[in-house]
């Protein structure tokens, strides 16, 4: 939940119903600022800027591009995801979170302005391509649901077209205000999942696995399509069996026909994230696995170890959900071939697989494929 101890708002923002609703849901009263510098300075002065930033909310507008392409790398296969940049940072506190190292400093920002979002999305909705759009790249999509009208606005906005799907990715169970909306199956509610051991030890203030899966079942009962992301997967004694049980639990709660896609990827991180984890999570052992430097200069598990866990999980997916699109987030040809027996190496090949899954499950215009 968003429970800030300080709230700031740009002085140039009009008090629209959107902002008035947000202010009514959070405390304390917002402090007006001319720009972001007082917010940054306050956070940077804290002993733990990352932890303190989770308690400071900055209501502002997006000064850059609202629509962005996923920042993949040419060395590993990317799914060509499209990002709707509606906020930054998160109130939950996962030890491995890349946002701790990505922002300098991290700031919990809410980008207001429904008119701006409409202006950015309307051309997409009138275009001649299918797009998969998500808000969960730089924030958790649904930490905002209890305090903001943004998720409701986006669900209803996407429901009125057949060119794009909206994916709201979360580790929360904040879906109650969305369940009775006329979503037209154009919103995918998706959950990052992990083993109960990892959730308990590395994902502070997140919902339990059982709670996430219960929420997914509730979403499906209201006609929503769902998705799941095994990313990051951690290697530890007994992890293979633990992750297999997570897959089994998913399909105990939802039918494969209601799942649009599932991504898998092992823990990878920028080298300097290790020092942040060591400082903020001194009991965590996750930075001390068998890592090598990948082609993208991120630390990755030794490739044979990655392939071994992937092959175990792929076998379970083939058994329980053979028609669900399961794909790698940022892996190379060898990993794809040794796990799935094929490699979507041509430009946009993986994107086409996922676009088709979205069209089939969510009723997009398949003439655009």
PDB file of C-alpha atoms in Angstrom, residues 6-316:
ATOM      1  CA  UNK A   6       5.709  13.218   2.672  1.00  0.00           C
ATOM      2  CA  UNK A   7       3.777  14.116  -0.475  1.00  0.00           C
ATOM      3  CA  UNK A   8       4.917  16.653  -3.055  1.00  0.00           C
ATOM      4  CA  UNK A   9       3.071  18.022  -6.069  1.00  0.00           C
ATOM      5  CA  UNK A  10       4.171  20.218  -8.967  1.00  0.00           C
ATOM      6  CA  UNK A  11       2.797  23.721  -8.603  1.00  0.00           C
ATOM      7  CA  UNK A  12       1.800  23.815 -12.282  1.00  0.00           C
ATOM      8  CA  UNK A  13      -0.536  20.825 -12.077  1.00  0.00           C
ATOM      9  CA  UNK A  14      -4.233  21.597 -12.220  1.00  0.00           C
ATOM     10  CA  UNK A  15      -6.363  19.987  -9.520  1.00  0.00           C
ATOM     11  CA  UNK A  16      -8.252  17.670 -11.831  1.00  0.00           C
ATOM     12  CA  UNK A  17     -10.631  14.991 -10.491  1.00  0.00           C
ATOM     13  CA  UNK A  18      -7.783  12.510 -11.039  1.00  0.00           C
ATOM     14  CA  UNK A  19      -5.419  14.420  -8.745  1.00  0.00           C
ATOM     15  CA  UNK A  20      -8.107  15.301  -6.210  1.00  0.00           C
ATOM     16  CA  UNK A  21      -8.942  11.601  -5.898  1.00  0.00           C
ATOM     17  CA  UNK A  22      -5.287  10.698  -5.379  1.00  0.00           C
ATOM     18  CA  UNK A  23      -4.813  13.405  -2.746  1.00  0.00           C
ATOM     19  CA  UNK A  24      -7.940  12.243  -0.928  1.00  0.00           C
ATOM     20  CA  UNK A  25      -6.476   8.735  -0.633  1.00  0.00           C
ATOM     21  CA  UNK A  26      -3.025   9.604   0.687  1.00  0.00           C
ATOM     22  CA  UNK A  27      -1.746  11.513   3.662  1.00  0.00           C
ATOM     23  CA  UNK A  28      -0.291  14.000   4.486  1.00  0.00           C
ATOM     24  CA  UNK A  29      -1.326  17.164   2.613  1.00  0.00           C
ATOM     25  CA  UNK A  30       0.847  17.682  -0.485  1.00  0.00           C
ATOM     26  CA  UNK A  31       3.656  20.237  -0.411  1.00  0.00           C
ATOM     27  CA  UNK A  32       3.903  22.326  -3.580  1.00  0.00           C
ATOM     28  CA  UNK A  33       7.238  22.409  -5.425  1.00  0.00           C
ATOM     29  CA  UNK A  34       8.420  24.212  -8.532  1.00  0.00           C
ATOM     30  CA  UNK A  35      10.421  21.240  -9.778  1.00  0.00           C
ATOM     31  CA  UNK A  36      11.826  17.910  -8.674  1.00  0.00           C
ATOM     32  CA  UNK A  37      14.999  19.153  -6.997  1.00  0.00           C
ATOM     33  CA  UNK A  38      13.619  19.509  -3.425  1.00  0.00           C
ATOM     34  CA  UNK A  39      12.288  15.948  -3.665  1.00  0.00           C
ATOM     35  CA  UNK A  40      15.609  14.580  -4.912  1.00  0.00           C
ATOM     36  CA  UNK A  41      17.556  16.486  -2.280  1.00  0.00           C
ATOM     37  CA  UNK A  42      15.339  15.191   0.523  1.00  0.00           C
ATOM     38  CA  UNK A  43      15.774  11.593  -0.604  1.00  0.00           C
ATOM     39  CA  UNK A  44      19.511  11.856  -1.207  1.00  0.00           C
ATOM     40  CA  UNK A  45      20.064  13.142   2.340  1.00  0.00           C
ATOM     41  CA  UNK A  46      18.552  10.021   3.910  1.00  0.00           C
ATOM     42  CA  UNK A  47      20.771   7.304   5.394  1.00  0.00           C
ATOM     43  CA  UNK A  48      18.972   4.791   3.167  1.00  0.00           C
ATOM     44  CA  UNK A  49      17.745   6.725   0.125  1.00  0.00           C
ATOM     45  CA  UNK A  50      16.183   3.629  -1.437  1.00  0.00           C
ATOM     46  CA  UNK A  51      14.145   2.764   1.646  1.00  0.00           C
ATOM     47  CA  UNK A  52      13.220   6.372   2.387  1.00  0.00           C
ATOM     48  CA  UNK A  53      12.103   6.996  -1.200  1.00  0.00           C
ATOM     49  CA  UNK A  54       9.363   4.415  -0.750  1.00  0.00           C
ATOM     50  CA  UNK A  55       7.756   6.777   1.781  1.00  0.00           C
ATOM     51  CA  UNK A  56       7.850   9.934  -0.364  1.00  0.00           C
ATOM     52  CA  UNK A  57       5.283  10.450  -3.129  1.00  0.00           C
ATOM     53  CA  UNK A  58       5.860  12.978  -5.888  1.00  0.00           C
ATOM     54  CA  UNK A  59       2.814  13.851  -8.017  1.00  0.00           C
ATOM     55  CA  UNK A  60       3.987  15.246 -11.307  1.00  0.00           C
ATOM     56  CA  UNK A  61       3.606  14.863 -15.067  1.00  0.00           C
ATOM     57  CA  UNK A  62       5.737  12.880 -17.442  1.00  0.00           C
ATOM     58  CA  UNK A  63       8.190  15.314 -19.006  1.00  0.00           C
ATOM     59  CA  UNK A  64       9.387  12.736 -21.544  1.00  0.00           C
ATOM     60  CA  UNK A  65       7.828  10.073 -23.719  1.00  0.00           C
ATOM     61  CA  UNK A  66       4.801   8.241 -22.363  1.00  0.00           C
ATOM     62  CA  UNK A  67       5.205   5.441 -24.898  1.00  0.00           C
ATOM     63  CA  UNK A  68       8.599   3.725 -24.946  1.00  0.00           C
ATOM     64  CA  UNK A  69      10.070   0.510 -26.264  1.00  0.00           C
ATOM     65  CA  UNK A  70      11.415  -2.041 -23.809  1.00  0.00           C
ATOM     66  CA  UNK A  71      15.137  -1.394 -23.166  1.00  0.00           C
ATOM     67  CA  UNK A  72      16.302  -4.799 -24.357  1.00  0.00           C
ATOM     68  CA  UNK A  73      19.748  -5.643 -25.678  1.00  0.00           C
ATOM     69  CA  UNK A  74      20.928  -6.815 -29.084  1.00  0.00           C
ATOM     70  CA  UNK A  75      22.753  -9.747 -27.517  1.00  0.00           C
ATOM     71  CA  UNK A  76      19.660 -11.530 -26.176  1.00  0.00           C
ATOM     72  CA  UNK A  77      16.246 -12.060 -27.756  1.00  0.00           C
ATOM     73  CA  UNK A  78      13.741  -9.385 -26.730  1.00  0.00           C
ATOM     74  CA  UNK A  79       9.956  -9.648 -26.961  1.00  0.00           C
ATOM     75  CA  UNK A  80       9.526  -6.069 -28.282  1.00  0.00           C
ATOM     76  CA  UNK A  81       7.282  -4.992 -25.459  1.00  0.00           C
ATOM     77  CA  UNK A  82       5.891  -1.466 -25.349  1.00  0.00           C
ATOM     78  CA  UNK A  83       5.997   0.517 -22.114  1.00  0.00           C
ATOM     79  CA  UNK A  84       3.392   3.013 -20.959  1.00  0.00           C
ATOM     80  CA  UNK A  85       5.433   5.146 -18.589  1.00  0.00           C
ATOM     81  CA  UNK A  86       2.936   6.204 -15.921  1.00  0.00           C
ATOM     82  CA  UNK A  87       5.094   6.154 -12.795  1.00  0.00           C
ATOM     83  CA  UNK A  88       8.356   5.136 -11.201  1.00  0.00           C
ATOM     84  CA  UNK A  89       9.590   3.054  -8.284  1.00  0.00           C
ATOM     85  CA  UNK A  90       7.653   0.891  -5.847  1.00  0.00           C
ATOM     86  CA  UNK A  91       6.504   0.679  -2.231  1.00  0.00           C
ATOM     87  CA  UNK A  92       7.395  -3.003  -1.936  1.00  0.00           C
ATOM     88  CA  UNK A  93      10.990  -3.906  -1.155  1.00  0.00           C
ATOM     89  CA  UNK A  94      12.458  -6.841  -3.069  1.00  0.00           C
ATOM     90  CA  UNK A  95      16.141  -7.417  -2.389  1.00  0.00           C
ATOM     91  CA  UNK A  96      16.920  -7.976  -6.069  1.00  0.00           C
ATOM     92  CA  UNK A  97      14.923  -5.038  -7.468  1.00  0.00           C
ATOM     93  CA  UNK A  98      16.799  -3.418 -10.322  1.00  0.00           C
ATOM     94  CA  UNK A  99      15.065  -0.094  -9.635  1.00  0.00           C
ATOM     95  CA  UNK A 100      17.316   0.332  -6.583  1.00  0.00           C
ATOM     96  CA  UNK A 101      20.243   0.773  -8.953  1.00  0.00           C
ATOM     97  CA  UNK A 102      18.455   2.135 -12.017  1.00  0.00           C
ATOM     98  CA  UNK A 103      17.278   5.483 -10.638  1.00  0.00           C
ATOM     99  CA  UNK A 104      19.573   8.074  -9.059  1.00  0.00           C
ATOM    100  CA  UNK A 105      17.910   8.645  -6.706  1.00  0.00           C
ATOM    101  CA  UNK A 106      14.818   6.447  -6.832  1.00  0.00           C
ATOM    102  CA  UNK A 107      11.622   8.493  -6.561  1.00  0.00           C
ATOM    103  CA  UNK A 108       8.065   7.237  -6.158  1.00  0.00           C
ATOM    104  CA  UNK A 109       6.501   9.321  -8.916  1.00  0.00           C
ATOM    105  CA  UNK A 110       2.931   9.352 -10.155  1.00  0.00           C
ATOM    106  CA  UNK A 111       2.586  10.812 -13.658  1.00  0.00           C
ATOM    107  CA  UNK A 112      -0.796  12.516 -13.841  1.00  0.00           C
ATOM    108  CA  UNK A 113      -2.744  13.616 -16.898  1.00  0.00           C
ATOM    109  CA  UNK A 114      -5.384  11.458 -18.525  1.00  0.00           C
ATOM    110  CA  UNK A 115      -5.467  13.776 -21.537  1.00  0.00           C
ATOM    111  CA  UNK A 116      -1.784  13.064 -22.186  1.00  0.00           C
ATOM    112  CA  UNK A 117      -2.387   9.337 -22.042  1.00  0.00           C
ATOM    113  CA  UNK A 118      -5.298   9.561 -24.445  1.00  0.00           C
ATOM    114  CA  UNK A 119      -3.206  11.619 -26.858  1.00  0.00           C
ATOM    115  CA  UNK A 120      -0.458   8.986 -26.761  1.00  0.00           C
ATOM    116  CA  UNK A 121      -2.718   5.950 -27.019  1.00  0.00           C
ATOM    117  CA  UNK A 122      -5.341   7.062 -29.559  1.00  0.00           C
ATOM    118  CA  UNK A 123      -2.978   6.855 -32.574  1.00  0.00           C
ATOM    119  CA  UNK A 124      -2.025   3.316 -31.495  1.00  0.00           C
ATOM    120  CA  UNK A 125      -5.668   2.322 -31.273  1.00  0.00           C
ATOM    121  CA  UNK A 126      -6.199   3.592 -34.813  1.00  0.00           C
ATOM    122  CA  UNK A 127      -3.034   2.010 -36.199  1.00  0.00           C
ATOM    123  CA  UNK A 128      -2.396  -1.087 -38.277  1.00  0.00           C
ATOM    124  CA  UNK A 129      -0.255  -3.103 -35.872  1.00  0.00           C
ATOM    125  CA  UNK A 130      -0.864  -5.091 -32.705  1.00  0.00           C
ATOM    126  CA  UNK A 131       0.906  -3.848 -29.589  1.00  0.00           C
ATOM    127  CA  UNK A 132       1.435  -5.372 -26.157  1.00  0.00           C
ATOM    128  CA  UNK A 133       1.594  -2.475 -23.713  1.00  0.00           C
ATOM    129  CA  UNK A 134       2.460  -2.608 -20.039  1.00  0.00           C
ATOM    130  CA  UNK A 135       2.941  -0.184 -17.168  1.00  0.00           C
ATOM    131  CA  UNK A 136       5.119  -2.438 -15.010  1.00  0.00           C
ATOM    132  CA  UNK A 137       8.623  -1.742 -16.310  1.00  0.00           C
ATOM    133  CA  UNK A 138       9.561   1.089 -13.931  1.00  0.00           C
ATOM    134  CA  UNK A 139       6.943   0.524 -11.228  1.00  0.00           C
ATOM    135  CA  UNK A 140       4.521  -2.117 -10.031  1.00  0.00           C
ATOM    136  CA  UNK A 141       1.371  -1.601 -12.083  1.00  0.00           C
ATOM    137  CA  UNK A 142      -1.095  -2.067  -9.226  1.00  0.00           C
ATOM    138  CA  UNK A 143       0.472  -0.419  -6.194  1.00  0.00           C
ATOM    139  CA  UNK A 144      -1.528   2.535  -7.509  1.00  0.00           C
ATOM    140  CA  UNK A 145      -4.910   0.793  -7.617  1.00  0.00           C
ATOM    141  CA  UNK A 146      -5.999   1.626  -4.013  1.00  0.00           C
ATOM    142  CA  UNK A 147      -5.216   5.354  -4.372  1.00  0.00           C
ATOM    143  CA  UNK A 148      -5.519   6.246  -8.043  1.00  0.00           C
ATOM    144  CA  UNK A 149      -8.055   6.261 -10.862  1.00  0.00           C
ATOM    145  CA  UNK A 150      -5.308   5.501 -13.381  1.00  0.00           C
ATOM    146  CA  UNK A 151      -5.742   1.689 -13.539  1.00  0.00           C
ATOM    147  CA  UNK A 152      -9.517   2.057 -13.976  1.00  0.00           C
ATOM    148  CA  UNK A 153      -9.021   4.709 -16.665  1.00  0.00           C
ATOM    149  CA  UNK A 154      -6.606   2.513 -18.602  1.00  0.00           C
ATOM    150  CA  UNK A 155      -8.746  -0.627 -18.389  1.00  0.00           C
ATOM    151  CA  UNK A 156     -11.748   1.248 -19.761  1.00  0.00           C
ATOM    152  CA  UNK A 157      -9.614   3.000 -22.369  1.00  0.00           C
ATOM    153  CA  UNK A 158      -8.226  -0.263 -23.750  1.00  0.00           C
ATOM    154  CA  UNK A 159     -11.628  -1.967 -23.658  1.00  0.00           C
ATOM    155  CA  UNK A 160     -12.906   0.247 -26.477  1.00  0.00           C
ATOM    156  CA  UNK A 161     -10.448  -0.952 -29.163  1.00  0.00           C
ATOM    157  CA  UNK A 162      -8.971  -4.114 -30.691  1.00  0.00           C
ATOM    158  CA  UNK A 163      -5.396  -3.132 -31.612  1.00  0.00           C
ATOM    159  CA  UNK A 164      -3.596  -3.497 -28.282  1.00  0.00           C
ATOM    160  CA  UNK A 165      -3.637  -5.246 -24.934  1.00  0.00           C
ATOM    161  CA  UNK A 166      -2.782  -3.677 -21.614  1.00  0.00           C
ATOM    162  CA  UNK A 167      -0.754  -5.765 -19.190  1.00  0.00           C
ATOM    163  CA  UNK A 168      -0.861  -4.768 -15.529  1.00  0.00           C
ATOM    164  CA  UNK A 169       1.953  -6.654 -13.789  1.00  0.00           C
ATOM    165  CA  UNK A 170       2.083  -6.857 -10.011  1.00  0.00           C
ATOM    166  CA  UNK A 171       3.141  -8.612  -6.824  1.00  0.00           C
ATOM    167  CA  UNK A 172       0.065  -7.284  -5.026  1.00  0.00           C
ATOM    168  CA  UNK A 173      -3.573  -8.394  -4.941  1.00  0.00           C
ATOM    169  CA  UNK A 174      -4.882  -4.899  -5.705  1.00  0.00           C
ATOM    170  CA  UNK A 175      -7.557  -5.761  -8.255  1.00  0.00           C
ATOM    171  CA  UNK A 176     -10.856  -5.170  -6.467  1.00  0.00           C
ATOM    172  CA  UNK A 177     -11.793  -1.881  -8.161  1.00  0.00           C
ATOM    173  CA  UNK A 178     -11.082  -3.406 -11.578  1.00  0.00           C
ATOM    174  CA  UNK A 179     -13.068  -6.624 -11.370  1.00  0.00           C
ATOM    175  CA  UNK A 180     -16.474  -5.249 -12.317  1.00  0.00           C
ATOM    176  CA  UNK A 181     -15.246  -2.990 -15.115  1.00  0.00           C
ATOM    177  CA  UNK A 182     -16.216  -3.636 -18.729  1.00  0.00           C
ATOM    178  CA  UNK A 183     -12.688  -4.704 -19.706  1.00  0.00           C
ATOM    179  CA  UNK A 184     -13.614  -6.520 -22.945  1.00  0.00           C
ATOM    180  CA  UNK A 185     -10.663  -8.891 -22.274  1.00  0.00           C
ATOM    181  CA  UNK A 186      -8.234  -6.220 -23.444  1.00  0.00           C
ATOM    182  CA  UNK A 187      -6.493  -6.031 -20.052  1.00  0.00           C
ATOM    183  CA  UNK A 188      -4.224  -8.838 -18.895  1.00  0.00           C
ATOM    184  CA  UNK A 189      -3.757  -8.989 -15.142  1.00  0.00           C
ATOM    185  CA  UNK A 190      -0.374 -10.574 -14.585  1.00  0.00           C
ATOM    186  CA  UNK A 191       1.633 -11.657 -11.597  1.00  0.00           C
ATOM    187  CA  UNK A 192       5.327 -12.009 -10.981  1.00  0.00           C
ATOM    188  CA  UNK A 193       5.655 -15.307  -9.163  1.00  0.00           C
ATOM    189  CA  UNK A 194       8.354 -17.049  -7.207  1.00  0.00           C
ATOM    190  CA  UNK A 195       8.703 -19.859  -4.719  1.00  0.00           C
ATOM    191  CA  UNK A 196       7.320 -19.309  -1.206  1.00  0.00           C
ATOM    192  CA  UNK A 197      10.898 -19.461   0.111  1.00  0.00           C
ATOM    193  CA  UNK A 198      12.061 -16.620  -2.132  1.00  0.00           C
ATOM    194  CA  UNK A 199       8.946 -14.536  -1.510  1.00  0.00           C
ATOM    195  CA  UNK A 200       9.398 -14.857   2.261  1.00  0.00           C
ATOM    196  CA  UNK A 201      13.127 -14.116   2.252  1.00  0.00           C
ATOM    197  CA  UNK A 202      13.622 -11.674  -0.643  1.00  0.00           C
ATOM    198  CA  UNK A 203      10.298  -9.926  -1.368  1.00  0.00           C
ATOM    199  CA  UNK A 204       9.416  -7.709   1.572  1.00  0.00           C
ATOM    200  CA  UNK A 205       5.873  -6.338   1.754  1.00  0.00           C
ATOM    201  CA  UNK A 206       4.584  -8.330  -1.219  1.00  0.00           C
ATOM    202  CA  UNK A 207       1.572 -10.636  -1.328  1.00  0.00           C
ATOM    203  CA  UNK A 208       2.159 -14.320  -0.684  1.00  0.00           C
ATOM    204  CA  UNK A 209       2.138 -16.756  -3.595  1.00  0.00           C
ATOM    205  CA  UNK A 210      -1.164 -18.187  -2.374  1.00  0.00           C
ATOM    206  CA  UNK A 211      -2.707 -14.712  -2.282  1.00  0.00           C
ATOM    207  CA  UNK A 212      -1.452 -13.861  -5.773  1.00  0.00           C
ATOM    208  CA  UNK A 213      -2.896 -17.054  -7.227  1.00  0.00           C
ATOM    209  CA  UNK A 214      -6.179 -16.570  -5.428  1.00  0.00           C
ATOM    210  CA  UNK A 215      -6.371 -13.070  -6.949  1.00  0.00           C
ATOM    211  CA  UNK A 216      -5.626 -14.521 -10.382  1.00  0.00           C
ATOM    212  CA  UNK A 217      -8.488 -16.979  -9.996  1.00  0.00           C
ATOM    213  CA  UNK A 218     -10.797 -14.149  -8.977  1.00  0.00           C
ATOM    214  CA  UNK A 219      -9.725 -12.146 -12.036  1.00  0.00           C
ATOM    215  CA  UNK A 220     -10.432 -15.080 -14.351  1.00  0.00           C
ATOM    216  CA  UNK A 221     -13.876 -15.495 -12.783  1.00  0.00           C
ATOM    217  CA  UNK A 222     -14.597 -11.955 -13.973  1.00  0.00           C
ATOM    218  CA  UNK A 223     -13.509 -12.697 -17.527  1.00  0.00           C
ATOM    219  CA  UNK A 224      -9.998 -11.263 -17.366  1.00  0.00           C
ATOM    220  CA  UNK A 225      -7.115 -12.978 -19.072  1.00  0.00           C
ATOM    221  CA  UNK A 226      -4.027 -13.482 -16.909  1.00  0.00           C
ATOM    222  CA  UNK A 227      -0.283 -13.996 -17.306  1.00  0.00           C
ATOM    223  CA  UNK A 228       2.617 -15.013 -15.098  1.00  0.00           C
ATOM    224  CA  UNK A 229       6.293 -14.133 -14.953  1.00  0.00           C
ATOM    225  CA  UNK A 230       8.914 -16.433 -13.434  1.00  0.00           C
ATOM    226  CA  UNK A 231      11.510 -13.711 -13.444  1.00  0.00           C
ATOM    227  CA  UNK A 232      13.855 -13.806 -11.686  1.00  0.00           C
ATOM    228  CA  UNK A 233      14.345 -17.502 -11.028  1.00  0.00           C
ATOM    229  CA  UNK A 234      16.915 -18.171  -8.290  1.00  0.00           C
ATOM    230  CA  UNK A 235      19.110 -21.221  -8.000  1.00  0.00           C
ATOM    231  CA  UNK A 236      19.310 -22.769  -4.538  1.00  0.00           C
ATOM    232  CA  UNK A 237      19.145 -26.293  -3.117  1.00  0.00           C
ATOM    233  CA  UNK A 238      15.773 -27.793  -3.962  1.00  0.00           C
ATOM    234  CA  UNK A 239      14.768 -24.940  -6.252  1.00  0.00           C
ATOM    235  CA  UNK A 240      13.840 -27.217  -9.163  1.00  0.00           C
ATOM    236  CA  UNK A 241      11.130 -28.971  -7.199  1.00  0.00           C
ATOM    237  CA  UNK A 242       9.986 -25.711  -5.596  1.00  0.00           C
ATOM    238  CA  UNK A 243       9.487 -23.987  -8.973  1.00  0.00           C
ATOM    239  CA  UNK A 244       7.729 -27.049 -10.375  1.00  0.00           C
ATOM    240  CA  UNK A 245       5.273 -26.803  -7.487  1.00  0.00           C
ATOM    241  CA  UNK A 246       4.641 -23.132  -8.339  1.00  0.00           C
ATOM    242  CA  UNK A 247       3.695 -24.112 -11.897  1.00  0.00           C
ATOM    243  CA  UNK A 248       1.380 -26.810 -10.599  1.00  0.00           C
ATOM    244  CA  UNK A 249      -0.203 -24.338  -8.176  1.00  0.00           C
ATOM    245  CA  UNK A 250      -0.872 -21.864 -10.993  1.00  0.00           C
ATOM    246  CA  UNK A 251      -2.862 -24.406 -12.964  1.00  0.00           C
ATOM    247  CA  UNK A 252      -4.672 -25.553  -9.854  1.00  0.00           C
ATOM    248  CA  UNK A 253      -6.105 -22.019  -9.752  1.00  0.00           C
ATOM    249  CA  UNK A 254      -6.590 -21.077 -13.426  1.00  0.00           C
ATOM    250  CA  UNK A 255      -7.144 -22.896 -16.683  1.00  0.00           C
ATOM    251  CA  UNK A 256      -4.456 -22.731 -19.387  1.00  0.00           C
ATOM    252  CA  UNK A 257      -7.031 -21.281 -21.795  1.00  0.00           C
ATOM    253  CA  UNK A 258      -7.191 -18.133 -19.648  1.00  0.00           C
ATOM    254  CA  UNK A 259      -3.400 -17.635 -19.580  1.00  0.00           C
ATOM    255  CA  UNK A 260      -2.034 -15.453 -22.376  1.00  0.00           C
ATOM    256  CA  UNK A 261       1.665 -16.021 -21.784  1.00  0.00           C
ATOM    257  CA  UNK A 262       4.275 -16.989 -19.217  1.00  0.00           C
ATOM    258  CA  UNK A 263       7.820 -15.630 -19.191  1.00  0.00           C
ATOM    259  CA  UNK A 264      10.823 -17.225 -17.548  1.00  0.00           C
ATOM    260  CA  UNK A 265      14.255 -15.838 -16.798  1.00  0.00           C
ATOM    261  CA  UNK A 266      16.948 -16.379 -14.206  1.00  0.00           C
ATOM    262  CA  UNK A 267      18.374 -13.739 -11.876  1.00  0.00           C
ATOM    263  CA  UNK A 268      20.626 -11.259 -13.672  1.00  0.00           C
ATOM    264  CA  UNK A 269      21.867  -7.932 -12.416  1.00  0.00           C
ATOM    265  CA  UNK A 270      24.119  -4.991 -13.026  1.00  0.00           C
ATOM    266  CA  UNK A 271      27.342  -5.535 -11.035  1.00  0.00           C
ATOM    267  CA  UNK A 272      26.843  -2.557  -8.733  1.00  0.00           C
ATOM    268  CA  UNK A 273      23.462  -3.911  -7.582  1.00  0.00           C
ATOM    269  CA  UNK A 274      25.418  -6.467  -5.552  1.00  0.00           C
ATOM    270  CA  UNK A 275      26.705  -3.749  -3.224  1.00  0.00           C
ATOM    271  CA  UNK A 276      23.208  -2.338  -2.734  1.00  0.00           C
ATOM    272  CA  UNK A 277      21.857  -5.788  -1.849  1.00  0.00           C
ATOM    273  CA  UNK A 278      24.731  -6.358   0.590  1.00  0.00           C
ATOM    274  CA  UNK A 279      24.060  -3.018   2.292  1.00  0.00           C
ATOM    275  CA  UNK A 280      20.268  -3.181   2.407  1.00  0.00           C
ATOM    276  CA  UNK A 281      19.759  -6.934   2.778  1.00  0.00           C
ATOM    277  CA  UNK A 282      22.797  -8.216   4.712  1.00  0.00           C
ATOM    278  CA  UNK A 283      21.227 -11.634   5.274  1.00  0.00           C
ATOM    279  CA  UNK A 284      20.564 -12.229   1.585  1.00  0.00           C
ATOM    280  CA  UNK A 285      22.725 -14.792  -0.186  1.00  0.00           C
ATOM    281  CA  UNK A 286      21.412 -14.204  -3.708  1.00  0.00           C
ATOM    282  CA  UNK A 287      24.431 -12.194  -4.982  1.00  0.00           C
ATOM    283  CA  UNK A 288      26.794 -15.096  -4.269  1.00  0.00           C
ATOM    284  CA  UNK A 289      25.714 -17.684  -6.823  1.00  0.00           C
ATOM    285  CA  UNK A 290      27.751 -19.033  -9.728  1.00  0.00           C
ATOM    286  CA  UNK A 291      27.645 -15.922 -11.899  1.00  0.00           C
ATOM    287  CA  UNK A 292      29.537 -14.896 -14.997  1.00  0.00           C
ATOM    288  CA  UNK A 293      29.528 -11.606 -16.898  1.00  0.00           C
ATOM    289  CA  UNK A 294      27.054 -11.832 -19.766  1.00  0.00           C
ATOM    290  CA  UNK A 295      27.300 -10.203 -23.172  1.00  0.00           C
ATOM    291  CA  UNK A 296      25.230  -7.296 -21.844  1.00  0.00           C
ATOM    292  CA  UNK A 297      27.675  -6.826 -18.927  1.00  0.00           C
ATOM    293  CA  UNK A 298      25.110  -8.103 -16.444  1.00  0.00           C
ATOM    294  CA  UNK A 299      25.946 -10.874 -14.029  1.00  0.00           C
ATOM    295  CA  UNK A 300      24.175 -14.105 -14.997  1.00  0.00           C
ATOM    296  CA  UNK A 301      24.146 -17.659 -13.716  1.00  0.00           C
ATOM    297  CA  UNK A 302      26.579 -19.944 -15.551  1.00  0.00           C
ATOM    298  CA  UNK A 303      24.753 -20.992 -18.737  1.00  0.00           C
ATOM    299  CA  UNK A 304      24.637 -24.773 -18.082  1.00  0.00           C
ATOM    300  CA  UNK A 305      22.962 -24.033 -14.753  1.00  0.00           C
ATOM    301  CA  UNK A 306      20.377 -21.838 -16.467  1.00  0.00           C
ATOM    302  CA  UNK A 307      19.634 -24.441 -19.095  1.00  0.00           C
ATOM    303  CA  UNK A 308      19.231 -27.180 -16.493  1.00  0.00           C
ATOM    304  CA  UNK A 309      16.520 -25.340 -14.520  1.00  0.00           C
ATOM    305  CA  UNK A 310      14.813 -24.180 -17.722  1.00  0.00           C
ATOM    306  CA  UNK A 311      14.603 -27.730 -19.056  1.00  0.00           C
ATOM    307  CA  UNK A 312      12.992 -28.941 -15.832  1.00  0.00           C
ATOM    308  CA  UNK A 313      10.368 -26.204 -15.931  1.00  0.00           C
ATOM    309  CA  UNK A 314       9.727 -26.537 -19.667  1.00  0.00           C
ATOM    310  CA  UNK A 315       8.837 -30.189 -19.156  1.00  0.00           C
ATOM    311  CA  UNK A 316       6.179 -29.235 -16.618  1.00  0.00           C
TER     312      UNK A 316
END
